[in-house]
Amino acid sequence: MSADQDAVDERIQDAAERGDLSELRRLADAGSSDAADQLIETATELGALDELRRLAAGGNQDAADQLAELTEE
């Protein structure tokens, strides 16, 4: 793993711990699939339905699945 990847991973972890959806979104939009996965997980934990809707509308099936789970309760 490269030093760049380590730095990105650290930023993802830090953002997740803070519940910083905008930072996770920025990293995901820059092409990090790990950030995208963490964004979905964090948005789910926070009940951030708008973020999950945005991701699902963009074609992210995991986000769509989480959204369906949260909204059926």
XYZ file of C-alpha atoms in Angstrom:
73
model
C 0.000 0.000 0.000
C 1.339 3.431 -0.868
C 1.896 6.284 1.554
C -0.809 8.199 -0.335
C -3.280 5.390 0.291
C -2.314 5.304 3.964
C -2.995 9.046 4.190
C -6.382 8.657 2.506
C -7.277 5.750 4.790
C -6.373 7.852 7.819
C -8.514 10.756 6.579
C -11.426 8.371 6.004
C -11.113 6.982 9.524
C -10.841 10.446 11.069
C -13.851 11.732 9.123
C -15.893 8.670 10.086
C -15.059 9.131 13.765
C -16.223 12.766 13.556
C -19.312 11.880 11.525
C -18.017 14.261 8.830
C -20.169 13.327 5.855
C -18.900 16.191 3.705
C -15.272 15.052 4.053
C -16.233 11.450 3.327
C -18.261 12.642 0.313
C -15.287 14.642 -0.962
C -12.954 11.634 -0.655
C -15.527 9.351 -2.271
C -16.074 11.811 -5.116
C -12.296 11.836 -5.629
C -12.508 8.127 -6.388
C -11.993 6.360 -3.068
C -14.264 3.329 -2.902
C -13.286 2.911 0.766
C -14.555 6.432 1.449
C -17.772 5.661 -0.419
C -18.309 2.547 1.695
C -17.581 4.482 4.885
C -19.860 7.308 3.765
C -22.748 4.850 3.448
C -21.965 3.292 6.826
C -21.676 6.658 8.589
C -24.766 8.086 6.890
C -26.681 4.983 7.964
C -25.477 5.298 11.569
C -26.436 8.981 11.627
C -29.768 8.423 9.907
C -28.690 10.815 7.146
C -31.412 9.826 4.700
C -30.715 12.726 2.327
C -27.133 11.530 1.870
C -28.257 7.949 1.271
C -30.871 9.203 -1.222
C -28.192 11.214 -3.050
C -25.922 8.174 -3.289
C -28.769 5.865 -4.309
C -29.863 8.336 -6.994
C -26.298 8.216 -8.292
C -26.608 4.475 -8.743
C -25.041 3.202 -5.515
C -26.882 -0.034 -4.749
C -25.497 -0.338 -1.207
C -26.889 3.100 -0.375
C -30.222 2.138 -1.929
C -30.319 -1.045 0.174
C -29.533 0.853 3.391
C -32.126 3.493 2.554
C -34.755 0.814 1.989
C -33.885 -0.791 5.338
C -34.068 2.508 7.226
C -37.296 3.681 5.662
C -39.218 0.403 6.083
C -38.959 0.553 9.885
